[in-house]
mmCIF file of N, CA and C in Angstrom:
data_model
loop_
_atom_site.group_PDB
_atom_site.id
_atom_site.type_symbol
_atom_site.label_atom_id
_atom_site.label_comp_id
_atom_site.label_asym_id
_atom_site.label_seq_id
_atom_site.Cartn_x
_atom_site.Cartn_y
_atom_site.Cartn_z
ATOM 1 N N UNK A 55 -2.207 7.267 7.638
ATOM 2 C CA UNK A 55 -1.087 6.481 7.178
ATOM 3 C C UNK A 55 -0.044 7.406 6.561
ATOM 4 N N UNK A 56 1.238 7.067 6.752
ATOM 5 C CA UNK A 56 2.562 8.032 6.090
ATOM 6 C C UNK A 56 2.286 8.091 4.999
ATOM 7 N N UNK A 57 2.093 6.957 3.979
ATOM 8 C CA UNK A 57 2.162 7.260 2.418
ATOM 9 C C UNK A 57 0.693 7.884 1.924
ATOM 10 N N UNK A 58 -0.080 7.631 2.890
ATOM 11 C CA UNK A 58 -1.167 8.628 2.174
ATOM 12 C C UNK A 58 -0.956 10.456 2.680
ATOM 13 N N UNK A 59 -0.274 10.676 3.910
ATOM 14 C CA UNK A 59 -0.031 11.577 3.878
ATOM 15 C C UNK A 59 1.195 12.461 3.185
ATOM 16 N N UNK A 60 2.280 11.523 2.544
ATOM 17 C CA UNK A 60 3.530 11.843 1.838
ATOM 18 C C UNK A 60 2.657 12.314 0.387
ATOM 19 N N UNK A 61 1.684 10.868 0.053
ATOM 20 C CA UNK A 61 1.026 11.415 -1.349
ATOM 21 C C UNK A 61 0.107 12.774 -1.349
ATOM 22 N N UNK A 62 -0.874 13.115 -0.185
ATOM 23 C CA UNK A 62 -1.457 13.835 -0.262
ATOM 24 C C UNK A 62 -0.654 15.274 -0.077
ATOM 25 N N UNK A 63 0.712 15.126 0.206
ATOM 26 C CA UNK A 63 1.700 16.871 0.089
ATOM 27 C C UNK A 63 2.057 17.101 -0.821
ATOM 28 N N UNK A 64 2.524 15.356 -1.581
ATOM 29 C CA UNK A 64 3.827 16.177 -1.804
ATOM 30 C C UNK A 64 3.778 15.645 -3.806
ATOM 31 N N UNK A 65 2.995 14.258 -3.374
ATOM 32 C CA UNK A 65 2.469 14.288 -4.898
ATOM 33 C C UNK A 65 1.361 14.485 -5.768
ATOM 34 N N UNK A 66 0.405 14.370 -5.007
ATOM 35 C CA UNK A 66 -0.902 14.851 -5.191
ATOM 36 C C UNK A 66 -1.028 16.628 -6.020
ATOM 37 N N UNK A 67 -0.814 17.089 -5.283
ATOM 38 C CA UNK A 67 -0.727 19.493 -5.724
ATOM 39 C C UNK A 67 0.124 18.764 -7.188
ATOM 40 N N UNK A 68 0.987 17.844 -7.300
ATOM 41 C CA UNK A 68 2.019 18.437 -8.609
ATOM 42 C C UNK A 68 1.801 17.497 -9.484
ATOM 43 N N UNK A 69 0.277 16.729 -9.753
ATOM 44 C CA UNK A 69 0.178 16.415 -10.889
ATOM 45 C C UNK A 69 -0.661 17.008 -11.782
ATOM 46 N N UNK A 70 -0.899 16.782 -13.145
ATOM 47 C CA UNK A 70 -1.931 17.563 -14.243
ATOM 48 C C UNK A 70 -1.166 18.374 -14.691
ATOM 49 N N UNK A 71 -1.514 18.832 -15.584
ATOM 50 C CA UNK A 71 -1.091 20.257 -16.799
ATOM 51 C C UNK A 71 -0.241 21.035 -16.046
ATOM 52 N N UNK A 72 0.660 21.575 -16.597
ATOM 53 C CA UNK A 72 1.247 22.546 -15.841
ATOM 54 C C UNK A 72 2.041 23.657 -17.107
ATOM 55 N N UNK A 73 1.922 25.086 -16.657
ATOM 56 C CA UNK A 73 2.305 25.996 -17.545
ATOM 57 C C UNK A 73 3.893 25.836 -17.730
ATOM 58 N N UNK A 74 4.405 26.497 -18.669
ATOM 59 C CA UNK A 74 6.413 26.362 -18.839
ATOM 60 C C UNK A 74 6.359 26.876 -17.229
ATOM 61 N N UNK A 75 5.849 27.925 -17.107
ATOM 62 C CA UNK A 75 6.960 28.523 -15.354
ATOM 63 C C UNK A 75 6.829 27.512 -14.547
ATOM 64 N N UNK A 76 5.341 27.064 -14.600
ATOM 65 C CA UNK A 76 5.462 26.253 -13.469
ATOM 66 C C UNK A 76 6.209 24.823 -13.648
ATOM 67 N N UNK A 77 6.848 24.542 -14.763
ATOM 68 C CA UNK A 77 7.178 23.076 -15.438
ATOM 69 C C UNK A 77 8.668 23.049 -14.759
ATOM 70 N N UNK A 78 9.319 24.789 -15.027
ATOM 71 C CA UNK A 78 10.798 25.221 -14.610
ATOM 72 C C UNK A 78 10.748 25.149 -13.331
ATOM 73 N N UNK A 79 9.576 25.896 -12.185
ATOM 74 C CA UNK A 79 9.853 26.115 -11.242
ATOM 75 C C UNK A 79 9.823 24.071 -10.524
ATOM 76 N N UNK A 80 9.558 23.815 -11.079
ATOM 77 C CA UNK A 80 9.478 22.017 -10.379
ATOM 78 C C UNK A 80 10.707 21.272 -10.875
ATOM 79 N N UNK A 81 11.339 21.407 -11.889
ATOM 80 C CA UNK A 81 12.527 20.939 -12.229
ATOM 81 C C UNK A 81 13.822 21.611 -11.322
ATOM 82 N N UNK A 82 13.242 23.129 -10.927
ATOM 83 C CA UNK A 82 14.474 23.896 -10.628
ATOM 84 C C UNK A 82 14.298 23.173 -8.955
ATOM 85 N N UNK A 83 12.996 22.912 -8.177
ATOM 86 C CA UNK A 83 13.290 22.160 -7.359
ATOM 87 C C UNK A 83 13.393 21.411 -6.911
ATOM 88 N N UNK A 84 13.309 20.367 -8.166
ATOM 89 C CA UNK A 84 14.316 18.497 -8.317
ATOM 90 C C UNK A 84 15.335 18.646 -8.531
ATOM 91 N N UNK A 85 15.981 19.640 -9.057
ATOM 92 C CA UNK A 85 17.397 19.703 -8.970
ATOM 93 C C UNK A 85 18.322 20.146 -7.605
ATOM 94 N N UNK A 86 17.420 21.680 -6.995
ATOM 95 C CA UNK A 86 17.924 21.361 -5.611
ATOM 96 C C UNK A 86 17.616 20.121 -4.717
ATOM 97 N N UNK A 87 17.052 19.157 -4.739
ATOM 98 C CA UNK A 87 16.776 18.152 -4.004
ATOM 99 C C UNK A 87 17.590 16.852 -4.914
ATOM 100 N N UNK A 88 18.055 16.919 -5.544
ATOM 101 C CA UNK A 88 19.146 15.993 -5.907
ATOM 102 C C UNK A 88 20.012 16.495 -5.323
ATOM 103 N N UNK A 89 20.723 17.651 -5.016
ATOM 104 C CA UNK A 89 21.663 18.194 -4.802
ATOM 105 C C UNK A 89 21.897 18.042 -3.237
ATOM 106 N N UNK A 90 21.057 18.118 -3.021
ATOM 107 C CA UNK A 90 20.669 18.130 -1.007
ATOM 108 C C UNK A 90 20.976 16.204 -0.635
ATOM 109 N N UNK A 91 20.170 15.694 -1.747
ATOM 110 C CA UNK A 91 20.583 14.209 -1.674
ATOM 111 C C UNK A 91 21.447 13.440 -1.741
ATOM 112 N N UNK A 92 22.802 13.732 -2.318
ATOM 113 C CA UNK A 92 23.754 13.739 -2.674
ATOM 114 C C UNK A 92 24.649 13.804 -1.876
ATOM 115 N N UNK A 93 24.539 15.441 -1.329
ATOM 116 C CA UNK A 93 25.625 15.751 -0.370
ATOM 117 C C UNK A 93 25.532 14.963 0.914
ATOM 118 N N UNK A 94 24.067 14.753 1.244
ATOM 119 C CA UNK A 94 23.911 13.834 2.569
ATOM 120 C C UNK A 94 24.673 12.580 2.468
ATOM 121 N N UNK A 95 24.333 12.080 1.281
ATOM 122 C CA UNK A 95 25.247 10.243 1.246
ATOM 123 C C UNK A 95 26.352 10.668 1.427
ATOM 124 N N UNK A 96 26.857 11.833 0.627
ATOM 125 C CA UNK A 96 28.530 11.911 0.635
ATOM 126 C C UNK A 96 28.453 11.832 1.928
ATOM 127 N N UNK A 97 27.766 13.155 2.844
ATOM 128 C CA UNK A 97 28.478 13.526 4.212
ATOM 129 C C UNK A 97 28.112 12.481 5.516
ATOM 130 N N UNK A 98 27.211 11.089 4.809
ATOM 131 C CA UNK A 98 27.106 10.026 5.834
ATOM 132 C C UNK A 98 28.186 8.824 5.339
ATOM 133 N N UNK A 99 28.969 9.238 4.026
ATOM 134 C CA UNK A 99 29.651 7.993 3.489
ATOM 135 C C UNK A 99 28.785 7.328 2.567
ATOM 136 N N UNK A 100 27.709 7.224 2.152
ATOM 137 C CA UNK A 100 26.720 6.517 1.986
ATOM 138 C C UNK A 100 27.001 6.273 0.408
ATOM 139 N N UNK A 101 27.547 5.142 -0.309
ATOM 140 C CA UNK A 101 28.014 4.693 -1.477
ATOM 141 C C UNK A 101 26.800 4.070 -2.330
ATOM 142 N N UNK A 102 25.851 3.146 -1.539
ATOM 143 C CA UNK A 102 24.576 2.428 -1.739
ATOM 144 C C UNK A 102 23.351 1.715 -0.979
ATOM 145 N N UNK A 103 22.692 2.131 -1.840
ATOM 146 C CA UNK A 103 21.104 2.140 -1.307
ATOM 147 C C UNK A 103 20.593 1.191 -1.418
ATOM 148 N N UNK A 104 20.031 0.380 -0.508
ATOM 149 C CA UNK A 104 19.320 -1.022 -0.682
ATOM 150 C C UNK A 104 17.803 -0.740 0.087
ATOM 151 N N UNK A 105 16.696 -1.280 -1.499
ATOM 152 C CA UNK A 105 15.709 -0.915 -0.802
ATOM 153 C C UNK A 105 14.531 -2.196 -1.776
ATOM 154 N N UNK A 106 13.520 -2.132 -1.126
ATOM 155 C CA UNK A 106 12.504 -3.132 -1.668
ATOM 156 C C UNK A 106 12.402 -2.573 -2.966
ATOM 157 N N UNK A 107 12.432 -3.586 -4.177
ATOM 158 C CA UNK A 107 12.152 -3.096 -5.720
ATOM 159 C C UNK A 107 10.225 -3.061 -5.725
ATOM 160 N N UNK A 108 9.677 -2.163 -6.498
ATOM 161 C CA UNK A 108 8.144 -2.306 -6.182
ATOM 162 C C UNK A 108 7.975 -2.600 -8.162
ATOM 163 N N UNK A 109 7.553 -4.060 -8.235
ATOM 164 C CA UNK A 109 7.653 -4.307 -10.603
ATOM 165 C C UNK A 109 5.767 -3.721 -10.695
ATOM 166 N N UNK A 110 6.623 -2.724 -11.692
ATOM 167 C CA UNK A 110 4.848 -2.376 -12.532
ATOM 168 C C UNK A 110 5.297 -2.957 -13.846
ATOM 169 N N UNK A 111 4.340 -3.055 -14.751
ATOM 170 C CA UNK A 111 4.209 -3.352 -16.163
ATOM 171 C C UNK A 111 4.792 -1.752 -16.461
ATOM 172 N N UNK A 112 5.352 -1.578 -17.601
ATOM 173 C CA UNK A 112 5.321 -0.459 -18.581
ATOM 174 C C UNK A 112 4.179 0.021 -18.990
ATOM 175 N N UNK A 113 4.236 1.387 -18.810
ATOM 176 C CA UNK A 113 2.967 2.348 -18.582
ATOM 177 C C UNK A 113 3.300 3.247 -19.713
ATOM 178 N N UNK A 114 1.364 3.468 -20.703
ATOM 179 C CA UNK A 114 1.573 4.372 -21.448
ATOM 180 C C UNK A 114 2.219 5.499 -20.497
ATOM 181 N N UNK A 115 2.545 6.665 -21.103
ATOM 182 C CA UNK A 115 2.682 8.291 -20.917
ATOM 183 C C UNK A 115 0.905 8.244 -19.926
ATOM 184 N N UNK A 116 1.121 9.294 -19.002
ATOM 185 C CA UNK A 116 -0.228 9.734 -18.641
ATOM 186 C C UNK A 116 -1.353 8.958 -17.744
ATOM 187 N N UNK A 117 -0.736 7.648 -17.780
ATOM 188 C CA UNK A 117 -1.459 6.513 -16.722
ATOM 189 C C UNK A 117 -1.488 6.284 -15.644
ATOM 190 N N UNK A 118 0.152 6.586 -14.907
ATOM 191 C CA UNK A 118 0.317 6.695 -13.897
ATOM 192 C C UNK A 118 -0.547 6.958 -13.183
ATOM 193 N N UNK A 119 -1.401 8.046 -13.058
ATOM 194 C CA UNK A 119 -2.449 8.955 -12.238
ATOM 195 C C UNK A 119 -3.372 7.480 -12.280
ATOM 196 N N UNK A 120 -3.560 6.344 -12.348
ATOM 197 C CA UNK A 120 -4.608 5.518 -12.616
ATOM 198 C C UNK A 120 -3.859 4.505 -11.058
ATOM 199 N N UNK A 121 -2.313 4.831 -11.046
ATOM 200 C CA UNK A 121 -2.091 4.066 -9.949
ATOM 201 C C UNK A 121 -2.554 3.944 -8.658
ATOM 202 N N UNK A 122 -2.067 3.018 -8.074
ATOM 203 C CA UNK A 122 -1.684 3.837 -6.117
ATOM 204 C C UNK A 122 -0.360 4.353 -5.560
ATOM 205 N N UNK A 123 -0.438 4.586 -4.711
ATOM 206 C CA UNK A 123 0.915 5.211 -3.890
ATOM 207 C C UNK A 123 1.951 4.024 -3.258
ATOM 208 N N UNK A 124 1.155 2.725 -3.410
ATOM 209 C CA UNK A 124 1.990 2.113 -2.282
ATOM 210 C C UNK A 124 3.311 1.508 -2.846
ATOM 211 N N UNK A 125 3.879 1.742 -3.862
ATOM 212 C CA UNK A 125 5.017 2.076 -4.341
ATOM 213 C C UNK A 125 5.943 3.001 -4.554
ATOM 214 N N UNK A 126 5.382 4.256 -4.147
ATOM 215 C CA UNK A 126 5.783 6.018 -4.169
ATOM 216 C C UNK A 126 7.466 5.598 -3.766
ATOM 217 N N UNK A 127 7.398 5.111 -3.241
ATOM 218 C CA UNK A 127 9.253 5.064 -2.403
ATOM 219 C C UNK A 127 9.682 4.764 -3.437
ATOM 220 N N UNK A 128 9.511 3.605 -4.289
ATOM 221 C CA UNK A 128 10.532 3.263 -5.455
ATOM 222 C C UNK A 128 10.893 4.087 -6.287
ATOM 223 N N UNK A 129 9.877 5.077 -6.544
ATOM 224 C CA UNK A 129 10.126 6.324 -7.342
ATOM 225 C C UNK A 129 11.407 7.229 -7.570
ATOM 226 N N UNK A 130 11.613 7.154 -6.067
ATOM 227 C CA UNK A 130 12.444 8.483 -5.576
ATOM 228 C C UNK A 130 13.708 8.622 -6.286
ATOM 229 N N UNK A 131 13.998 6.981 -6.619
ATOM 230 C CA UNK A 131 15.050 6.729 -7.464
ATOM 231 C C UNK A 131 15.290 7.571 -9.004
ATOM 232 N N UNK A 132 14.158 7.241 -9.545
ATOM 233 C CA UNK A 132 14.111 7.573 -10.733
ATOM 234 C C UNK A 132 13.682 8.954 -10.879
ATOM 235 N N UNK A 133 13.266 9.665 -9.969
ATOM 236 C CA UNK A 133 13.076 10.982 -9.777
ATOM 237 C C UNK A 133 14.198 11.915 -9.372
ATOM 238 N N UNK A 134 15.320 11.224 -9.055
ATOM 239 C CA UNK A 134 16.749 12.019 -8.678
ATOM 240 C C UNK A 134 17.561 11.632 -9.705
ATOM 241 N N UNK A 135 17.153 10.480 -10.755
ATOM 242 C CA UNK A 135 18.157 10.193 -11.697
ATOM 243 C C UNK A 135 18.989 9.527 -11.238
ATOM 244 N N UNK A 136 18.952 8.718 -10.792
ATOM 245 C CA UNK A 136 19.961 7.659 -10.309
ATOM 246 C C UNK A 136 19.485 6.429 -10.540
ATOM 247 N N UNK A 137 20.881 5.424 -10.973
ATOM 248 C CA UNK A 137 20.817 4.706 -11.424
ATOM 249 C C UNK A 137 20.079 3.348 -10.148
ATOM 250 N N UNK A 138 19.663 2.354 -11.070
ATOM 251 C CA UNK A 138 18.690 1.490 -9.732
ATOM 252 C C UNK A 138 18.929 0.127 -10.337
ATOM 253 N N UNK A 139 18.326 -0.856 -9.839
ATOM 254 C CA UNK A 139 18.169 -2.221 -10.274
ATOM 255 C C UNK A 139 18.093 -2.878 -9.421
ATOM 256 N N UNK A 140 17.637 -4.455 -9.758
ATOM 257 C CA UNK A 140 17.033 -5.428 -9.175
ATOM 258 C C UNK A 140 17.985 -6.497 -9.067
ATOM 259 N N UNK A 141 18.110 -6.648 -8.013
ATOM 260 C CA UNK A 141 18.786 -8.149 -7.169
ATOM 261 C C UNK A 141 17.790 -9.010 -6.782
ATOM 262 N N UNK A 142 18.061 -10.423 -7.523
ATOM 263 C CA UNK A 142 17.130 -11.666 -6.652
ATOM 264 C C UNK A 142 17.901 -11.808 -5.260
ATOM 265 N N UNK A 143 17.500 -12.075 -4.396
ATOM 266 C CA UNK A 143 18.189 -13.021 -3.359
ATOM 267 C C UNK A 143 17.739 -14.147 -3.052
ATOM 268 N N UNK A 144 16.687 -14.976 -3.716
ATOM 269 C CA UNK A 144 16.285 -16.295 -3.535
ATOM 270 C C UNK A 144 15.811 -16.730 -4.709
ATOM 271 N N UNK A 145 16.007 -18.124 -4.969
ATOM 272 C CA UNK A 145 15.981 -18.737 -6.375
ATOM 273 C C UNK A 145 14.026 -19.381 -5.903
ATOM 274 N N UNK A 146 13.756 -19.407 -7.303
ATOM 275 C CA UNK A 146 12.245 -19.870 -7.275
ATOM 276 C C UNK A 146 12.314 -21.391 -7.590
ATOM 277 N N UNK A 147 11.893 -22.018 -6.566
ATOM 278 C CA UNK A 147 12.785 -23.915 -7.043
ATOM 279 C C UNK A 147 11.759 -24.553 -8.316
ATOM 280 N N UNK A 148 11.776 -25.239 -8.532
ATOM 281 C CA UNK A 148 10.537 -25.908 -9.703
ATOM 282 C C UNK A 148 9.263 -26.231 -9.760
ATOM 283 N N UNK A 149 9.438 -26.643 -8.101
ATOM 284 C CA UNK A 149 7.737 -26.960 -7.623
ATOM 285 C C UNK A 149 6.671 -25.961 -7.183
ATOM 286 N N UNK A 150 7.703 -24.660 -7.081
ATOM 287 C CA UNK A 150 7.139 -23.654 -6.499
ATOM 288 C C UNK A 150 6.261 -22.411 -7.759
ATOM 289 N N UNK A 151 7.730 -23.061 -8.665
ATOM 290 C CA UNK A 151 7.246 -21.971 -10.468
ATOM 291 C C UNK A 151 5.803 -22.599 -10.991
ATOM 292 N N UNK A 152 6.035 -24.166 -10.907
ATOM 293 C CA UNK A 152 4.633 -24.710 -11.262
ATOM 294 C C UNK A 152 3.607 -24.263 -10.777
ATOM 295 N N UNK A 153 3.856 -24.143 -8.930
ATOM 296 C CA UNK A 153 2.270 -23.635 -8.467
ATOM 297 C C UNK A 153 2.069 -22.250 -8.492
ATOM 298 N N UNK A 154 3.022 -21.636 -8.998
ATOM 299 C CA UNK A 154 2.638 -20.046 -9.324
ATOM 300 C C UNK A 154 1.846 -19.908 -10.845
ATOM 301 N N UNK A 155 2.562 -20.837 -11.585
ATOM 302 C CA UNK A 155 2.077 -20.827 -13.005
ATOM 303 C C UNK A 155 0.683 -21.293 -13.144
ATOM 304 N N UNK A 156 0.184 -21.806 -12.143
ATOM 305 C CA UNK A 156 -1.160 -23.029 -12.144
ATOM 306 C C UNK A 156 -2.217 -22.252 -11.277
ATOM 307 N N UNK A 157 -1.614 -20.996 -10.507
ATOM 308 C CA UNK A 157 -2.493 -20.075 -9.571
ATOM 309 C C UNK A 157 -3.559 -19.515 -10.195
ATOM 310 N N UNK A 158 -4.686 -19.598 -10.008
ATOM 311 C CA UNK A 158 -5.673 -18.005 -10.802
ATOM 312 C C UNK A 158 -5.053 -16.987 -10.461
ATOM 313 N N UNK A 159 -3.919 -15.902 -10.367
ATOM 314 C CA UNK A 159 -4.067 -14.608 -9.709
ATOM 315 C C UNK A 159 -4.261 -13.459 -10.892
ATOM 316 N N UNK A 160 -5.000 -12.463 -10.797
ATOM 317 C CA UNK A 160 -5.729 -11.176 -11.211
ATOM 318 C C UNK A 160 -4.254 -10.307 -11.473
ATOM 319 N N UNK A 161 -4.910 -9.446 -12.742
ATOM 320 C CA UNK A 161 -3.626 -8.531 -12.702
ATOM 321 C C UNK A 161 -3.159 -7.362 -11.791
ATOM 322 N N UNK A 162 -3.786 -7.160 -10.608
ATOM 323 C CA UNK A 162 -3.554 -6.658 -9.446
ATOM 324 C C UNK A 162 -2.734 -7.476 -8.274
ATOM 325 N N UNK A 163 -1.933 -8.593 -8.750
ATOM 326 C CA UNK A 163 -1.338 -9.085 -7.977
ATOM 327 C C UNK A 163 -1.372 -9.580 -6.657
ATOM 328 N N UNK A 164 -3.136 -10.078 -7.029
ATOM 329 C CA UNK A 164 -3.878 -10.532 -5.500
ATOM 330 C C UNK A 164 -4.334 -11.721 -5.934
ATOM 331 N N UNK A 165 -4.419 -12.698 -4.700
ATOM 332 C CA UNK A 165 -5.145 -13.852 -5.111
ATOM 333 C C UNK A 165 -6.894 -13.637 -5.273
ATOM 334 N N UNK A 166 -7.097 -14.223 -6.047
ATOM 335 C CA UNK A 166 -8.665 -14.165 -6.418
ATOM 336 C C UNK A 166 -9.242 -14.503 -5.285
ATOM 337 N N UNK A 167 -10.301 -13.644 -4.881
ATOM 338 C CA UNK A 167 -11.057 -13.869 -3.987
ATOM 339 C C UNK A 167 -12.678 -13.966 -3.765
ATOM 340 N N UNK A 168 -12.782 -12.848 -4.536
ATOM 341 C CA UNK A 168 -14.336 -12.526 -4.981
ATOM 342 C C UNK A 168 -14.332 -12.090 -6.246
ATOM 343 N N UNK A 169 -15.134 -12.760 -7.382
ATOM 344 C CA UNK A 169 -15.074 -12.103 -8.667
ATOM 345 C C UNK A 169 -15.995 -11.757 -8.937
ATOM 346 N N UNK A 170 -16.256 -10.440 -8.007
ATOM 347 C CA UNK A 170 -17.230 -9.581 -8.425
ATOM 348 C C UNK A 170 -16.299 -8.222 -8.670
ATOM 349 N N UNK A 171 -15.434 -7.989 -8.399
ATOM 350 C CA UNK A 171 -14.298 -6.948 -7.972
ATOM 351 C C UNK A 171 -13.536 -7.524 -9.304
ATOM 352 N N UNK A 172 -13.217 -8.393 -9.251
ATOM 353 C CA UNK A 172 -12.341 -9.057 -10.562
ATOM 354 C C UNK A 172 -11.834 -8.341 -11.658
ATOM 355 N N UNK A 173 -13.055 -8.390 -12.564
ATOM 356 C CA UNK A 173 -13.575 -7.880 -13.995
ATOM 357 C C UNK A 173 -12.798 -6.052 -13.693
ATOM 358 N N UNK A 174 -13.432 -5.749 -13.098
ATOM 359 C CA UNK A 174 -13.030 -3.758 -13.315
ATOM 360 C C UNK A 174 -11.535 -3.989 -12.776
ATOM 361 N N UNK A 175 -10.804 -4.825 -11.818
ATOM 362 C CA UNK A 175 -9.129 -4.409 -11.156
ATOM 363 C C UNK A 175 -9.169 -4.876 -13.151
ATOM 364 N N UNK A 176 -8.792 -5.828 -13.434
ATOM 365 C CA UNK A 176 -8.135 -6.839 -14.866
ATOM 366 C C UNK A 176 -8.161 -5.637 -15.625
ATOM 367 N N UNK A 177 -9.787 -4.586 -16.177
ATOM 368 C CA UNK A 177 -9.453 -3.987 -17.369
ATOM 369 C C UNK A 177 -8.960 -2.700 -16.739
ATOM 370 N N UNK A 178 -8.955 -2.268 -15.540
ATOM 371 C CA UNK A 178 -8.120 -1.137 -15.057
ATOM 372 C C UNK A 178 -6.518 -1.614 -15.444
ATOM 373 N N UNK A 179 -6.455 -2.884 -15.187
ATOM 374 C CA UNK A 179 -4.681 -2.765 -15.225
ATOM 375 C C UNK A 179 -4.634 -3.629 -16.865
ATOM 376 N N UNK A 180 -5.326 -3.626 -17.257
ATOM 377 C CA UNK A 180 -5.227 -3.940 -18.515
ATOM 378 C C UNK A 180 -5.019 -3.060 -19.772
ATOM 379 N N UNK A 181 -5.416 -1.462 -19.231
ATOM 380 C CA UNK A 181 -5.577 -0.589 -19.798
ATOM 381 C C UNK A 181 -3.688 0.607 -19.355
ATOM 382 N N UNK A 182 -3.270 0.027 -18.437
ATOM 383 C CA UNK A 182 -1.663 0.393 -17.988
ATOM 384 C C UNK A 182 -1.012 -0.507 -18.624
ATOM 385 N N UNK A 183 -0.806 -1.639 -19.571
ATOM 386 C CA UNK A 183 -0.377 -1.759 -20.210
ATOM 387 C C UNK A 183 0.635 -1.550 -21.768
ATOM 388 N N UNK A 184 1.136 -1.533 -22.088
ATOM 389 C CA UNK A 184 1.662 -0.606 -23.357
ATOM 390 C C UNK A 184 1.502 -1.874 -24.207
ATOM 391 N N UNK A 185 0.982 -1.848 -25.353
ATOM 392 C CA UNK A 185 0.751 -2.815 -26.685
ATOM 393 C C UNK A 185 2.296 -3.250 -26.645
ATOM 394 N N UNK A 186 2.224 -4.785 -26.609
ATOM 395 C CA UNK A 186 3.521 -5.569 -27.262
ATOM 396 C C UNK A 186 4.916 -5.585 -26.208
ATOM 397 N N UNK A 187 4.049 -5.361 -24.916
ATOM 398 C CA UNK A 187 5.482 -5.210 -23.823
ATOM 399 C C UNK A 187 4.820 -6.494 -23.184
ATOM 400 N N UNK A 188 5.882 -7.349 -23.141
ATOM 401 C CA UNK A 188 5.884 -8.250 -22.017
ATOM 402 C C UNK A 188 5.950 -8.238 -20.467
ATOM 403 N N UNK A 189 4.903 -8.336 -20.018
ATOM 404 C CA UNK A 189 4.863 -8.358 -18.244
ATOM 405 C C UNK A 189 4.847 -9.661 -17.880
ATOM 406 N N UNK A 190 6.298 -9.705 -16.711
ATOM 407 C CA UNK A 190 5.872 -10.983 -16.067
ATOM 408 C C UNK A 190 5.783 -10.559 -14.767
ATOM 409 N N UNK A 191 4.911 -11.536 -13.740
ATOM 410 C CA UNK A 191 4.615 -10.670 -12.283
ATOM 411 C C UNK A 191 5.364 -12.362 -11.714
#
């Protein structure tokens, strides 16, 4: 699969501890790759980016590594420093908020299926949480 092979190059080698050189040498090449990014929109015209938003809860420092990849794209944003945000394009009507509100779904954003699996997804993503932040899914 692409995103397991995008994760296994390119984010995978550059997480964990890292010494000052090596902290500089990774900033010095997010900065050429902002720079490379940039010039392309300019030199396609390219003013704005429309792309699927992927919502996590607010994450201590250091948790991330507890994720998956299948959000890696949304990243890219916030990894070049550019500004991002979320557009609805469809309203949630009343009957529909009720049966979302009335659903069992797990904090992995799956419908319950087997709750034997249950218990460990809930305190895995229970534990990516930050004390006193409101998540709504």
């Amino acid at each position: 699969m692409l995103g397991q092979n995008i994760a296994g190059r390119h984010i995978v080698p550059n997480l964990g501890a890292k010494t000052e050189d090596e902290r500089r040498e990774l900033v010095r090449l997010r900065e050429q790759y902002q720079l490379r990014f940039l010039k392309e929109m300019e030199r396609q015209q390219v003013d704005v980016l429309i792309a699927p938003p992927f919502l996590t809860p607010s994450l201590q420092h250091d948790l991330s590594l507890n994720m998956s990849y299948e959000g890696s794209y949304a990243l890219l944003y916030n990894y070049l420093g550019m500004p991002a945000g979320v557009v609805s394009t469809t309203r949630v009507r009343p009957k529909k908020r009720r049966a979302a509100a009335e659903a069992e779904i797990d904090p992995c954003r799956r419908p319950r299926r087997s709750t034997s699996k249950a218990p460990a997804c809930r305190s895995a993503s229970k534990s990516l949480l930050r004390p006193g932040v409101r998540t709504w899914y």
